[in-house]
mmCIF file of C-alpha atoms in Angstrom:
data_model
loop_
_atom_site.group_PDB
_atom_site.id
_atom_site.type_symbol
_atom_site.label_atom_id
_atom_site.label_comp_id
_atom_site.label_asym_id
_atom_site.label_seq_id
_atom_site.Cartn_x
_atom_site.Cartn_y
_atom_site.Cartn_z
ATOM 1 C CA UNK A 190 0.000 0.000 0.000
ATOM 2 C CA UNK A 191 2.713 2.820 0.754
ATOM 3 C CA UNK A 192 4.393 2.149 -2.270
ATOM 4 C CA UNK A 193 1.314 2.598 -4.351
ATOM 5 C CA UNK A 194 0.614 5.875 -2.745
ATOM 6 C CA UNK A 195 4.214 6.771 -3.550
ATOM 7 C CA UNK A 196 3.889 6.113 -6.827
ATOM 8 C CA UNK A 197 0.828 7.987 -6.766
ATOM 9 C CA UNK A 198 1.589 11.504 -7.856
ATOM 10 C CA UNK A 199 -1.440 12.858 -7.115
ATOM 11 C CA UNK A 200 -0.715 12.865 -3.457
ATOM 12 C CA UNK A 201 1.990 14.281 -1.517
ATOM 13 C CA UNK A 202 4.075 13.205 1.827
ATOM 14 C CA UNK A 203 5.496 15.267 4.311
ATOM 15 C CA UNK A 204 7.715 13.009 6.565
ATOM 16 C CA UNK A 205 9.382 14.218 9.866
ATOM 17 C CA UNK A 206 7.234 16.514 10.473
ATOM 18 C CA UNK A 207 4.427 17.760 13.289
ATOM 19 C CA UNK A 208 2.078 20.245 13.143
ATOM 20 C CA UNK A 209 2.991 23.734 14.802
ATOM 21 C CA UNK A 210 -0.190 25.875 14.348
ATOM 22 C CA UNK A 211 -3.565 25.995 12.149
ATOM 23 C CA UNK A 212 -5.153 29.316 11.247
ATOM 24 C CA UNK A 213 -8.899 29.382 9.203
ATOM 25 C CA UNK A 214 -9.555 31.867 6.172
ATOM 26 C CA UNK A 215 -12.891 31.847 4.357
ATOM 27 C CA UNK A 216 -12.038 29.491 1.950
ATOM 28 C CA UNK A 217 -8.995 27.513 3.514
ATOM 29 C CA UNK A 218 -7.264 25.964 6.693
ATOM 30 C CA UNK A 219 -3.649 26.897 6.825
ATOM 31 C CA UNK A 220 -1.136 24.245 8.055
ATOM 32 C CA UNK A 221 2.094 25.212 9.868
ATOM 33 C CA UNK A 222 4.702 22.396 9.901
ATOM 34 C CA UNK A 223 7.812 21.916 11.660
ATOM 35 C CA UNK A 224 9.639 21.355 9.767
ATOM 36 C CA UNK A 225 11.557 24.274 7.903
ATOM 37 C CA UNK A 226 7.575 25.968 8.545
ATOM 38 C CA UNK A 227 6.367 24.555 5.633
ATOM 39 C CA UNK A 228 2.687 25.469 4.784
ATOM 40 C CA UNK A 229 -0.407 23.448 3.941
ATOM 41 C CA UNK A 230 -3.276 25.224 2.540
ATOM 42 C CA UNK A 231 -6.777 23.086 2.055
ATOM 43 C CA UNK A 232 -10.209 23.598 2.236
ATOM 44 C CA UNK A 233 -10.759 20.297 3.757
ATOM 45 C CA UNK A 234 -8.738 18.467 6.521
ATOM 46 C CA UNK A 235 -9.051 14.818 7.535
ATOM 47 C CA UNK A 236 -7.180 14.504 11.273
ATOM 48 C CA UNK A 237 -6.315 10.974 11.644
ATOM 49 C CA UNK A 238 -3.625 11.329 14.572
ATOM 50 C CA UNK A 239 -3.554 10.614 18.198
ATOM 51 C CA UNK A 240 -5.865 11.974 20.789
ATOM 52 C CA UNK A 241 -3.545 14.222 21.758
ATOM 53 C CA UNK A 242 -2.827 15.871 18.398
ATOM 54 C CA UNK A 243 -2.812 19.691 18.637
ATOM 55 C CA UNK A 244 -5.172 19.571 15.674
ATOM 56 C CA UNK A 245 -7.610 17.419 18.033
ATOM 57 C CA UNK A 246 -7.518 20.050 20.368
ATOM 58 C CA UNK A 247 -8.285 23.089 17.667
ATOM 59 C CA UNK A 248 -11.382 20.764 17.132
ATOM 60 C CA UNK A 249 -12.854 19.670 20.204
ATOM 61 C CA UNK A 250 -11.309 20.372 23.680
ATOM 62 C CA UNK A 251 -14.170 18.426 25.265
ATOM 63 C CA UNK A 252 -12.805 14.312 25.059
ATOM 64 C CA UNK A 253 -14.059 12.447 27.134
ATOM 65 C CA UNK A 254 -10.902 9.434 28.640
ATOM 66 C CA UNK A 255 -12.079 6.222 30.016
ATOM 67 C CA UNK A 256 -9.679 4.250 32.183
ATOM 68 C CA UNK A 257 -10.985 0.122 31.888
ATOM 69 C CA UNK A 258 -8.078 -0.724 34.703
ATOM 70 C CA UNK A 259 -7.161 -3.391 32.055
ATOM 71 C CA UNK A 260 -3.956 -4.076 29.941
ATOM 72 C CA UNK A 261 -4.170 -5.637 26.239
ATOM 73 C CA UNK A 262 -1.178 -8.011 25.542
ATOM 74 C CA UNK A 263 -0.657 -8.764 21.648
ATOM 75 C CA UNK A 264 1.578 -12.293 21.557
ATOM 76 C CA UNK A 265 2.476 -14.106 18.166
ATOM 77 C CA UNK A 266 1.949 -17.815 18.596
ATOM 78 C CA UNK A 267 2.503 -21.195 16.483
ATOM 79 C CA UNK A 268 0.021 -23.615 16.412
ATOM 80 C CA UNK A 269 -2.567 -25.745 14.136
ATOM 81 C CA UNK A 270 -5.255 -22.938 13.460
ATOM 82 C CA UNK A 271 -8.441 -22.897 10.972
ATOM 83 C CA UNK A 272 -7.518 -20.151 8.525
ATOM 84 C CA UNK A 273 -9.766 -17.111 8.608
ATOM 85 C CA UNK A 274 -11.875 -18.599 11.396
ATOM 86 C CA UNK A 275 -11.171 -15.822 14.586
ATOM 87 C CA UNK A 276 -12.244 -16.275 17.707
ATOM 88 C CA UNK A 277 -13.068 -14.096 20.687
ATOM 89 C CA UNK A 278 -13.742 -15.293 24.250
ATOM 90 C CA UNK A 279 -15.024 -13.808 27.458
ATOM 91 C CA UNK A 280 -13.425 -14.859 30.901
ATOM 92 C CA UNK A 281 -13.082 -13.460 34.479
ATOM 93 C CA UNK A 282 -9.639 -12.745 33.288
ATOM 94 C CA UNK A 283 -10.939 -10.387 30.725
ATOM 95 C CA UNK A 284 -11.340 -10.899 26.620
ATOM 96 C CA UNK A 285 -9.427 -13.196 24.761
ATOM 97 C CA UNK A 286 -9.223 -13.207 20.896
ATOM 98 C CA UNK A 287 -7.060 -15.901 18.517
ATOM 99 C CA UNK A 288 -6.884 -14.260 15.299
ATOM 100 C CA UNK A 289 -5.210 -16.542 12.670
ATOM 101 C CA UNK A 290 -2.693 -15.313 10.041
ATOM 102 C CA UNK A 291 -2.437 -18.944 8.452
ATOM 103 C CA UNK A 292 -2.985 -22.406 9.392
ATOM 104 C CA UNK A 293 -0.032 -22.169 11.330
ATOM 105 C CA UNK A 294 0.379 -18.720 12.776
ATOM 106 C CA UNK A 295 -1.823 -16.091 14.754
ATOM 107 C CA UNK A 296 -1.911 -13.776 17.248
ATOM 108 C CA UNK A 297 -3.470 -13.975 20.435
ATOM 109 C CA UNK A 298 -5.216 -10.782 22.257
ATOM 110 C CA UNK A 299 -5.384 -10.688 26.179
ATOM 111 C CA UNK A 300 -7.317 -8.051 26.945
ATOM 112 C CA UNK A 301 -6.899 -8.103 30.654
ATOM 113 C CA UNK A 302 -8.224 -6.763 34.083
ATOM 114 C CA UNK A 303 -5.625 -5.537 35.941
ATOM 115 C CA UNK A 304 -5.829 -7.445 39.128
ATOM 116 C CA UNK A 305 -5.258 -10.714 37.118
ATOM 117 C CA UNK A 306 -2.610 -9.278 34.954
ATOM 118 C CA UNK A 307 0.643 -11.160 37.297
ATOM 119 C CA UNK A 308 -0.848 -14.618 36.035
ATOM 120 C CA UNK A 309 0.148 -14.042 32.925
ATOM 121 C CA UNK A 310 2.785 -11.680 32.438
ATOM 122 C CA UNK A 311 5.837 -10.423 34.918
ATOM 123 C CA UNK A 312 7.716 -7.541 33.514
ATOM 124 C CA UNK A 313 8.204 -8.916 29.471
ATOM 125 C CA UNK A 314 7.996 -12.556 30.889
ATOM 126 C CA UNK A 315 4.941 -14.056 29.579
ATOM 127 C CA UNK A 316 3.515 -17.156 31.501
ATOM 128 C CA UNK A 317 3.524 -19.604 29.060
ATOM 129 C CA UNK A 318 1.475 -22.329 30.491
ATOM 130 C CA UNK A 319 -1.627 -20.203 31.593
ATOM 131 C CA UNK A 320 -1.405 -18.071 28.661
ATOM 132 C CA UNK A 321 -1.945 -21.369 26.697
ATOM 133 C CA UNK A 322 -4.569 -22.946 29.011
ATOM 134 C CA UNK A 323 -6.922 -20.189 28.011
ATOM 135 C CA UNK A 324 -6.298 -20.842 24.581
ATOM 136 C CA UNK A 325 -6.246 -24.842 24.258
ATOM 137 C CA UNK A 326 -9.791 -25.458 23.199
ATOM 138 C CA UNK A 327 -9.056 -23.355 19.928
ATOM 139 C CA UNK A 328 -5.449 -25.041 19.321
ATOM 140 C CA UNK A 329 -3.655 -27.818 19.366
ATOM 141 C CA UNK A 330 0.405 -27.665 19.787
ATOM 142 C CA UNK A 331 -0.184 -23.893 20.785
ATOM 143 C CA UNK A 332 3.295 -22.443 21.257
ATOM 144 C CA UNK A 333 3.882 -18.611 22.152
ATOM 145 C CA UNK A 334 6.553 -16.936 20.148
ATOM 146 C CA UNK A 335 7.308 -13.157 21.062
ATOM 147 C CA UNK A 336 5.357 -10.440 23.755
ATOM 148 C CA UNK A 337 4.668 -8.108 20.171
ATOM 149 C CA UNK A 338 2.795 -5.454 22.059
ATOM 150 C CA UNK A 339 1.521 -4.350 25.668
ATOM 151 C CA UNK A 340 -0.658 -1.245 26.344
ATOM 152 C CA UNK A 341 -2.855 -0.011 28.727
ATOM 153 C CA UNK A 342 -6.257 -0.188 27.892
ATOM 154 C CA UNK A 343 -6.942 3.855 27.888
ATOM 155 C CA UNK A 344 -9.778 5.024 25.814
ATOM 156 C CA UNK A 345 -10.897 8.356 24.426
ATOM 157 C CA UNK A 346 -13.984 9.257 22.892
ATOM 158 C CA UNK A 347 -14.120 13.199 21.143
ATOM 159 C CA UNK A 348 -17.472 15.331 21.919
ATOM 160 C CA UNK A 349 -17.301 16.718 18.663
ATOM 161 C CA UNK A 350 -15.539 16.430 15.711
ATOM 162 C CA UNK A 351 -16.074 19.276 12.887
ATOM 163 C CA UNK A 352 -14.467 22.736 12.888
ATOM 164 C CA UNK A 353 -13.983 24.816 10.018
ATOM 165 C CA UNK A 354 -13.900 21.832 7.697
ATOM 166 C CA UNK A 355 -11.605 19.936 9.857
ATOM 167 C CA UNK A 356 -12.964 16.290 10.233
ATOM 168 C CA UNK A 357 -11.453 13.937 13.475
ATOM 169 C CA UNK A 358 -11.494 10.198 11.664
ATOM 170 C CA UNK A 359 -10.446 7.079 13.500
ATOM 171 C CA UNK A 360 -7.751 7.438 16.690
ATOM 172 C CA UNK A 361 -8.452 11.112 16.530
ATOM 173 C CA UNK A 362 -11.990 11.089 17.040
ATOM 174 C CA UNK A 363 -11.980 8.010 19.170
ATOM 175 C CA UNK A 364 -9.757 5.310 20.633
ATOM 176 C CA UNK A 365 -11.837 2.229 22.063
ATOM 177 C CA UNK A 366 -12.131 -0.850 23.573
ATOM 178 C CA UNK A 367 -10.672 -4.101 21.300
ATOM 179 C CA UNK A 368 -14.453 -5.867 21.653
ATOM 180 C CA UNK A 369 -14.971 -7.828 18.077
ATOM 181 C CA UNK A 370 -13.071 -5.689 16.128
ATOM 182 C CA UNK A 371 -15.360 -2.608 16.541
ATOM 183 C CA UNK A 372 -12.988 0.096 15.493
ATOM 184 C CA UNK A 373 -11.898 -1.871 12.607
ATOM 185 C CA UNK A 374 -15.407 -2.184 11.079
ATOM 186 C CA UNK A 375 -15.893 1.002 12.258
ATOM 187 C CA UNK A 376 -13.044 2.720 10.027
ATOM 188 C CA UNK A 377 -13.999 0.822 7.364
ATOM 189 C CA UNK A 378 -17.614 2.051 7.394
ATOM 190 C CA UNK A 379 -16.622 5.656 7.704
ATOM 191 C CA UNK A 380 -14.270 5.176 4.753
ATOM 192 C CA UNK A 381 -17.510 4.508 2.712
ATOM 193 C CA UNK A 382 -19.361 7.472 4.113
ATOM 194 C CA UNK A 383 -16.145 9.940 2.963
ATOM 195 C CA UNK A 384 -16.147 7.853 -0.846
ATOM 196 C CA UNK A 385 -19.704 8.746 -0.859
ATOM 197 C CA UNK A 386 -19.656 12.521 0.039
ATOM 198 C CA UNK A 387 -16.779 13.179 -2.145
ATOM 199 C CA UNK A 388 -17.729 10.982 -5.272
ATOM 200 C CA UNK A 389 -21.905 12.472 -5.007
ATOM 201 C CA UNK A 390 -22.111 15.253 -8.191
ATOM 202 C CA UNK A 391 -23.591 17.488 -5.217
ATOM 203 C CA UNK A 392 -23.221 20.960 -4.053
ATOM 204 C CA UNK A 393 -20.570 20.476 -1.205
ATOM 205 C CA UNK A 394 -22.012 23.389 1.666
ATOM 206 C CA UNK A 395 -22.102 23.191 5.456
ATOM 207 C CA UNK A 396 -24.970 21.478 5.073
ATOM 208 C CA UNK A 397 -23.830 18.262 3.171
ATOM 209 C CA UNK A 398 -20.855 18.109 5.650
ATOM 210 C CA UNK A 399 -22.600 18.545 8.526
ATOM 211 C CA UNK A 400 -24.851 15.344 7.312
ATOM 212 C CA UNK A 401 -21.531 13.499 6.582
ATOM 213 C CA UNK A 402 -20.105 13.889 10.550
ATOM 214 C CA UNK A 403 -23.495 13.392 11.561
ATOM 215 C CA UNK A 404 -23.276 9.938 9.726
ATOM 216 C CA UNK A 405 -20.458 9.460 11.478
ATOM 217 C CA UNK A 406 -21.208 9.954 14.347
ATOM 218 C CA UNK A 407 -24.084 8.392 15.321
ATOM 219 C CA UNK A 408 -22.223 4.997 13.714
ATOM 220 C CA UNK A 409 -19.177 5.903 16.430
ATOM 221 C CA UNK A 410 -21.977 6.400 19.125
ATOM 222 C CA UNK A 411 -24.068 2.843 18.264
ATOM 223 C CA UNK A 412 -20.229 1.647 18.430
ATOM 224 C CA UNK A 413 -19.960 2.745 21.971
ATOM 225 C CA UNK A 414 -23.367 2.112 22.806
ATOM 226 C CA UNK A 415 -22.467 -1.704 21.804
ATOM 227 C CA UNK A 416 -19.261 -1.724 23.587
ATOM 228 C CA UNK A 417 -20.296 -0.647 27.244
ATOM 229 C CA UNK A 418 -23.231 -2.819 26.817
ATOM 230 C CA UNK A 419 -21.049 -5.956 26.076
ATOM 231 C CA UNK A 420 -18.394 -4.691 29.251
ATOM 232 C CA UNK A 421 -20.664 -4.363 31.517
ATOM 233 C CA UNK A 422 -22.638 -7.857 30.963
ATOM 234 C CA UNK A 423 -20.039 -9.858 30.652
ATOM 235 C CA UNK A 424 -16.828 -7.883 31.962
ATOM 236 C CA UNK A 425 -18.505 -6.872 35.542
ATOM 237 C CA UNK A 426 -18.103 -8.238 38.361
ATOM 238 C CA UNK A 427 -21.705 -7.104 39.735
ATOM 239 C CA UNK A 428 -23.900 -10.132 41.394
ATOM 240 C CA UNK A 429 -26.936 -8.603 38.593
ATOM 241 C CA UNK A 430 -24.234 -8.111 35.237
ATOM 242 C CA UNK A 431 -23.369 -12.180 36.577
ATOM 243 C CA UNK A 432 -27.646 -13.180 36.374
ATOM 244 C CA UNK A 433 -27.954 -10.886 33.411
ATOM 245 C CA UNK A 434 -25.012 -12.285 31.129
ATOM 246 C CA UNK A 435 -25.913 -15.802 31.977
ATOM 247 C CA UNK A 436 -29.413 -15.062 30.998
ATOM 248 C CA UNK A 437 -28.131 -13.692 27.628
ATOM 249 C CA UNK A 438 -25.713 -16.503 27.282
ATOM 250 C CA UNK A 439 -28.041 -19.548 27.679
ATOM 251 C CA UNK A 440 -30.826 -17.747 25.652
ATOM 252 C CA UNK A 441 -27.896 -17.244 22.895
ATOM 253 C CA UNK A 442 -27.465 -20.998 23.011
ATOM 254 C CA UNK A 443 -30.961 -22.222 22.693
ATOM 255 C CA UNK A 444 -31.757 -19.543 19.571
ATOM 256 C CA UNK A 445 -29.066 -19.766 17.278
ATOM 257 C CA UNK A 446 -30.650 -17.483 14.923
ATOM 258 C CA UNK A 447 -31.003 -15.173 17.661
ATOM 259 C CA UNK A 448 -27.468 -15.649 18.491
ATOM 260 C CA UNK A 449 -25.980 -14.823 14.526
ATOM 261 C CA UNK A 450 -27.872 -11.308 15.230
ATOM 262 C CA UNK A 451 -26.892 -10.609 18.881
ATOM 263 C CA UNK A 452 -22.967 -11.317 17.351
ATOM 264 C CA UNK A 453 -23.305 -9.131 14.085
ATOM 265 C CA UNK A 454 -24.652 -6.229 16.493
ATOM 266 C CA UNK A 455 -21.974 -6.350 18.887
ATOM 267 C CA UNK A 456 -19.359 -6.671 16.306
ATOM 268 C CA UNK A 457 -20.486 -4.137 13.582
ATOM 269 C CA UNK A 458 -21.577 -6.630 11.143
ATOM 270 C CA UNK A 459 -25.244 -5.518 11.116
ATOM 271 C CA UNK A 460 -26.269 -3.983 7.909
ATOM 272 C CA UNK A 461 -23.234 -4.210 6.179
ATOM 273 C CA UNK A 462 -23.304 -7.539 4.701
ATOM 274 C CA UNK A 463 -20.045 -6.862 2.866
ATOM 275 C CA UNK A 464 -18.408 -7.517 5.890
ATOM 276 C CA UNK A 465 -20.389 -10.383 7.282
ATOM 277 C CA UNK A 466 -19.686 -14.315 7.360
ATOM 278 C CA UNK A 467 -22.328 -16.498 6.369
ATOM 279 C CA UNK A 468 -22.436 -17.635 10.157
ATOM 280 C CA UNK A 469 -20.459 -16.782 12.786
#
């Protein structure tokens, strides 16, 4: 992919480089760089940066952070896997996820509550044997490789996200929870919605962009809706989350069909059958 936007001379890198200041004409947003002060001039701007990027901040100074006292670890493993076939599993321990690369290969994805986190790791030791206990229904010979990543599971979630034609998209706007690959689907849905507004033969006003971010955001708000719904059934340690989730669990079991749409909900899947499996 980077080399194709390389070779694509339509579009232009700046590398090394952070943003000092922004400044808004009538017609443009003016870009002040770094590096040597180079200048970027454009009517539109698409912020895809950390939470803490200064153009976040000329956007929306209201984000709210949310602290799940939990730490994901990302570990490549060796094993015999079912290509394509991820899964994702709630414990006490927190949510587990075996995402295959091959038959052979995948990564696993402990995201963790902090009081349990000693069990498995100790500084960048990783505890082997109850790392793979969790995971020994879903492979057999499952051998860990390498610690790739560890982060603390920190959130953010921006109040707004238009200002003078400057759009937050994906980390800026919002950094959440690893549940089913929400953020993923996410991105990938409001990729369509900026196709669609810049492809329509339309009048491009406040108006239409407004609509656009609107779009978006109500999609990133039934994202979070999803999210604390699915933390607090099955990831709290209330006695009323434990009846509730095991009320939702064995009803999932007896209704299969009932199950499919409960799982395409809390993942993203739901009306987007481009990125749906036939079951799941």
């Amino acid at each position: 992919m980077r080399k194709n936007i390389l070779d694509n001379k339509k579009i232009t890198i700046l590398e090394n480089t952070a943003v000092k200041d922004i400044t808004h004409n009538k017609t443009n947003n003016n870009i002040t760089l770094s590096q040597n002060d180079q200048r970027v001039s454009s009517k539109y701007v698409i912020v895809c940066d950390t939470s803490e990027s200064s153009l976040v901040k000329f956007v929306c100074n209201d984000v709210e952070k949310i602290n799940y006292n939990q730490t994901s670890l990302i570990i490549s493993a060796e094993g015999t896997f079912t290509a394509s076939s991820a899964v994702q599993h709630f414990t006490k321990y927190g949510v587990l996820a075996l995402l295959p690369h091959s038959s052979k290969t995948a990564s696993l994805v402990m995201t963790i509550k902090d009081e349990f986190l000693s069990e498995f790791i100790i500084d960048d030791s990783l505890n082997d044997q109850n790392i793979v206990g969790l995971f020994k229904n879903y492979s057999e010979k499952l051998s860990l490789k390498s610690l790739v990543g560890q982060y603390s599971m920190q959130t953010s979630r921006a109040k707004s996200l238009l200002r003078n034609n400057v759009i937050l998209f994906g980390n800026s706007s919002h950094l959440i929870h690893t549940i089913g690959a929400q953020g993923y689907n996410l991105a990938l849905r409001n990729v369509e919605a900026f196709i669609e507004y810049f492809s329509e033969k339309q009048i491009k006003d406040n108006n239409s962009l407004n609509k656009l971010v609107n779009k978006i955001d109500q999609d990133r708000h039934d994202v979070f809706d999803n999210i604390d719904f699915v933390l607090s059934m099955f990831l709290n340690d209330s006695p009323i989350s434990k009846l509730l989730s095991k009320s939702i669990i064995t009803s999932l079991k007896l209704y299969p069909g009932l199950k499919n749409k409960f799982l395409k909900k809390i993942i993203g899947l739901e009306k987007y059958p481009y990125l749906s499996a036939e079951t799941i």
